[in-house]
Coordinates of C-alpha atoms and ligand atoms in Angstrom, one line a residue:
M1 CA 0.4 0.2 -0.2
A2 CA 1.6 3.2 -1.2
E3 CA 2.2 6.0 1.4
L4 CA 0.6 8.9 2.2
I5 CA 3.0 12.5 2.8
V6 CA 1.7 15.8 3.7
A7 CA 3.9 18.7 3.0
L8 CA 4.6 20.5 5.9
D9 CA 4.7 23.5 3.8
V10 CA 4.5 26.2 6.6
Q11 CA 7.0 28.7 8.2
T12 CA 7.3 28.1 11.7
R13 CA 8.0 24.8 14.3
D14 CA 4.9 25.5 16.1
E15 CA 2.8 25.7 13.4
A16 CA 4.0 22.5 11.9
V17 CA 3.5 21.0 15.2
A18 CA -0.1 22.0 15.7
K19 CA -1.0 20.9 12.7
I20 CA 0.5 17.4 13.0
N21 CA -1.6 17.6 16.5
E22 CA -4.4 18.5 14.1
I23 CA -4.6 15.6 11.6
G24 CA -3.8 13.6 14.4
D25 CA -3.5 9.6 13.3
A26 CA -5.2 9.4 9.6
V27 CA -1.0 11.1 9.1
G28 CA 2.1 9.4 9.3
F29 CA 4.1 11.1 7.2
Y30 CA 5.6 14.4 6.7
K31 CA 7.8 16.7 4.5
I32 CA 10.1 19.2 5.5
G33 CA 11.3 21.3 3.2
L34 CA 13.6 24.6 2.8
E35 CA 11.2 27.0 4.0
L36 CA 10.6 25.1 6.9
F37 CA 14.3 24.0 7.1
T38 CA 15.9 26.6 6.5
A39 CA 13.6 29.1 9.1
E40 CA 13.9 26.7 12.0
G41 CA 17.0 23.8 11.2
P42 CA 17.3 20.4 12.6
D43 CA 14.6 21.4 15.9
V44 CA 11.5 20.9 13.5
V45 CA 12.9 17.7 12.3
K46 CA 13.5 16.8 16.1
A47 CA 10.2 18.0 16.6
V48 CA 8.2 16.1 14.1
K49 CA 9.9 12.5 15.0
D50 CA 8.2 12.9 18.5
L51 CA 5.2 13.3 17.7
G52 CA 6.0 9.7 16.4
K53 CA 5.9 10.9 12.6
K54 CA 8.2 9.7 10.0
V55 CA 9.4 12.5 8.0
F56 CA 11.1 13.1 4.1
L57 CA 14.0 15.8 4.7
D58 CA 13.7 17.7 1.1
L59 CA 16.3 19.4 0.9
K60 CA 17.6 18.3 -2.8
F61 CA 21.6 17.8 -1.9
H62 CA 23.7 18.8 -4.7
D63 CA 27.9 18.9 -3.4
I64 CA 30.7 16.8 -3.2
P65 CA 30.4 13.4 -2.1
R66 CA 31.8 14.2 0.5
T67 CA 30.0 16.6 1.9
V68 CA 26.6 15.4 0.8
E69 CA 28.0 11.8 2.6
R70 CA 28.1 13.4 5.6
A71 CA 24.7 15.5 5.3
V72 CA 22.8 12.7 5.0
K73 CA 24.6 11.2 7.9
S74 CA 23.1 13.7 9.8
G75 CA 20.0 13.3 8.6
G76 CA 20.3 9.5 9.3
K77 CA 21.1 10.6 13.2
L78 CA 17.9 12.8 13.6
G79 CA 15.8 9.8 12.6
V80 CA 15.2 11.0 8.7
D81 CA 13.0 8.6 6.8
L82 CA 13.6 9.9 3.3
M83 CA 15.9 12.3 1.3
T84 CA 16.4 13.3 -1.8
I85 CA 19.1 14.7 -4.1
H86 CA 20.3 15.9 -7.6
S87 CA 21.2 12.6 -9.9
V88 CA 23.2 16.1 -11.8
G89 CA 25.2 15.8 -8.6
G90 CA 26.9 12.5 -10.4
K91 CA 27.7 9.0 -9.8
A92 CA 30.6 9.1 -7.1
M93 CA 27.7 11.8 -5.1
I94 CA 24.9 9.3 -5.3
R95 CA 26.4 6.4 -4.1
A96 CA 28.5 8.5 -1.3
A97 CA 24.7 9.6 -0.2
A98 CA 23.5 5.7 -0.6
D99 CA 26.5 4.4 1.4
A100 CA 25.5 7.2 4.0
A101 CA 22.3 6.2 4.4
A102 CA 23.2 2.5 4.5
E103 CA 24.9 2.9 7.3
F104 CA 22.5 3.1 9.5
G105 CA 20.8 -0.1 8.6
A106 CA 17.2 -1.2 7.4
A107 CA 15.6 1.9 9.3
G108 CA 18.1 4.5 8.0
P109 CA 17.3 7.0 5.6
K110 CA 16.2 5.9 1.5
I111 CA 17.9 7.9 -1.2
L112 CA 15.3 9.9 -3.7
A113 CA 17.1 11.1 -6.8
V114 CA 15.4 14.3 -8.4
T115 CA 15.8 14.0 -12.1
V116 CA 14.7 16.8 -14.0
L117 CA 12.8 19.4 -12.1
T118 CA 9.7 20.3 -13.7
S119 CA 9.7 23.8 -13.8
L120 CA 12.3 23.5 -16.5
D121 CA 11.5 22.9 -19.9
Q122 CA 13.4 22.4 -23.3
T123 CA 15.1 25.9 -23.1
D124 CA 15.7 25.7 -19.7
L125 CA 17.5 22.0 -20.7
E126 CA 19.4 23.3 -23.2
D127 CA 21.1 26.5 -21.4
V128 CA 22.7 24.5 -19.2
G129 CA 23.9 22.2 -22.1
I130 CA 21.5 19.3 -22.5
L131 CA 21.3 19.2 -25.7
G132 CA 19.3 16.6 -28.0
R133 CA 17.0 15.1 -25.2
T134 CA 13.8 16.1 -24.4
P135 CA 13.1 16.4 -20.3
A136 CA 10.8 13.3 -21.0
E137 CA 14.2 11.7 -22.3
Q138 CA 16.1 13.3 -19.5
V139 CA 13.9 12.2 -16.9
V140 CA 14.5 8.7 -18.0
A141 CA 18.0 8.5 -18.4
M142 CA 18.8 10.5 -15.3
A143 CA 16.4 8.1 -13.3
R144 CA 17.8 5.0 -14.8
F145 CA 21.8 6.6 -13.8
A146 CA 20.2 7.9 -10.0
T147 CA 19.1 3.7 -9.4
E148 CA 22.3 2.1 -11.1
S149 CA 24.3 4.9 -8.5
G150 CA 22.4 3.8 -6.0
A151 CA 19.7 6.0 -5.1
H152 CA 16.5 3.8 -3.9
G153 CA 13.8 6.1 -5.3
L154 CA 12.7 8.9 -7.5
V155 CA 10.9 11.9 -6.8
C156 CA 8.8 12.0 -10.4
S157 CA 5.4 13.8 -11.8
P158 CA 3.0 11.3 -11.0
K159 CA 2.7 11.8 -15.2
E160 CA 6.1 9.8 -15.4
V161 CA 5.3 7.2 -12.9
G162 CA 3.7 5.0 -15.0
S163 CA 6.1 4.7 -17.8
L164 CA 9.2 5.1 -14.9
S165 CA 7.8 2.5 -13.0
S166 CA 7.7 0.2 -16.1
Q167 CA 11.6 0.6 -17.1
L168 CA 13.2 0.2 -13.9
P169 CA 13.7 -2.6 -11.3
A170 CA 11.1 -3.7 -8.3
G171 CA 11.2 -2.1 -5.1
T172 CA 12.2 1.4 -6.7
L173 CA 10.5 4.4 -4.6
F174 CA 7.9 6.3 -6.4
V175 CA 7.2 9.9 -4.6
T176 CA 5.0 12.1 -6.8
P177 CA 3.9 15.7 -5.3
G178 CA 1.8 17.3 -7.8
V179 CA -1.7 14.7 -6.5
R180 CA -5.1 16.3 -6.3
P181 CA -8.0 14.6 -5.6
Q182 CA -11.5 15.5 -6.6
G183 CA -12.8 18.9 -6.2
S184 CA -9.2 20.0 -4.8
A185 CA -7.8 23.4 -6.5
V186 CA -4.8 22.7 -8.6
G187 CA -3.3 25.8 -7.7
D188 CA -0.6 26.1 -9.1
Q189 CA 0.6 22.9 -10.2
K190 CA 0.1 22.1 -13.7
R191 CA 0.1 18.4 -14.2
V192 CA -1.8 16.8 -11.9
S193 CA -2.9 13.2 -11.4
S194 CA -5.8 12.4 -8.5
P195 CA -4.4 9.7 -5.6
A196 CA -6.0 6.7 -7.3
D197 CA -4.6 7.1 -10.7
A198 CA -0.9 8.0 -9.0
V199 CA -0.8 4.7 -7.0
R200 CA -2.4 2.6 -9.8
D201 CA 0.4 3.6 -11.9
G202 CA 3.3 2.6 -9.7
A203 CA 3.9 5.5 -7.2
T204 CA 4.7 4.6 -3.6
H205 CA 4.3 7.5 -1.5
L206 CA 1.9 10.5 -2.5
V207 CA 3.2 13.7 -0.9
V208 CA 0.2 16.4 -1.2
G209 CA 0.1 20.1 0.9
R210 CA -2.4 22.1 0.5
P211 CA -5.5 19.8 -0.1
I212 CA -5.0 19.1 3.3
L213 CA -3.2 21.8 4.7
A214 CA -5.5 24.0 3.6
A215 CA -8.7 22.6 4.0
P216 CA -11.3 23.1 5.9
D217 CA -11.2 19.9 7.8
P218 CA -7.7 18.1 7.3
V219 CA -8.5 14.5 8.7
A220 CA -11.5 14.9 6.7
A221 CA -9.1 15.6 3.2
A222 CA -6.7 13.0 4.3
S223 CA -9.1 10.4 4.8
A224 CA -11.2 10.7 1.8
I225 CA -7.3 10.5 0.1
L226 CA -6.3 7.8 1.8
E227 CA -9.1 5.7 1.1
E228 CA -8.9 6.7 -3.0
M229 CA -6.0 5.3 -2.4
R230 CA -6.6 2.0 -1.2
G231 CA -9.6 2.1 -3.4
A232 CA -7.0 2.1 -6.2
V233 CA -5.2 -1.5 -5.0
Ligands
C5P301 O1 0.4 22.4 -1.6 P1 1.1 21.0 -3.0 O2 0.4 19.7 -2.9 O3 1.0 21.1 -4.3 O4 2.6 20.9 -2.5 C1 3.2 19.9 -2.9 C2 4.3 19.4 -2.5 O5 5.8 19.0 -3.7 C3 5.5 21.0 -1.8 O6 6.1 21.0 -0.9 C4 6.5 21.3 -3.5 O7 7.5 22.0 -3.2 C5 7.0 19.7 -3.4 N1 7.2 19.9 -5.2 C6 6.7 19.8 -6.0 N2 6.9 19.6 -7.6 C7 8.2 18.7 -7.5 C8 8.7 18.8 -6.0 C9 8.1 19.2 -5.4 O8 5.1 19.9 -5.7 N3 7.9 18.5 -8.8

């Protein structure tokens, strides 16, 4: 069964803790991204873990292998469950991240690779020297490269997950933002899928922010998404 991760896109630790308490037992996994981590640092990770929740630390590391290795170890010590790296950091960097995660054993962090940011189009790729490949082709190439280099999974659009999951080894994690249940506002997301479609296409984790955080009843919103995910299996 795929897991639901709520994106804690709030500005303070207190807001984060209040949201988690409001949502209660319905959700067991939360994503901490650049905004919240830059504001509150590791304390916010500890606070979420202290509430008994799993943490997806989405800081998209991209640096020399030694630095990324040490950052992954810092995440492992905090008890982080999922972490992101940029696959363009190269084979040695991805391997260093995976090896650092492995030191924490089976319960240690799993490394997710970002392939091509969904904000980039063909022209953006050409600007950074990626010529002769469409963004979709680049996603597949980087996904293979990242998983062959040790990444446990990928962050990808729910529109890509069907084709990627059929081309990559069983057991690869597919974490998809851009998920919208029926009737919920799309916001600034351009290419969205329903929770059921994302699960059917092979997503192992769905990241949902505003449809839960901004709902008048976040518990009901999360429960409806979980129900839709269960119905897809
Ligand atoms: O509110 P919403 O459900 O759109 O939140 C989605 C979360 O996933 C946000 O934290 C956003 O930064 C993140 N994300 C995304 N699209 C990507 C990568 C990450 O929406 N391609």
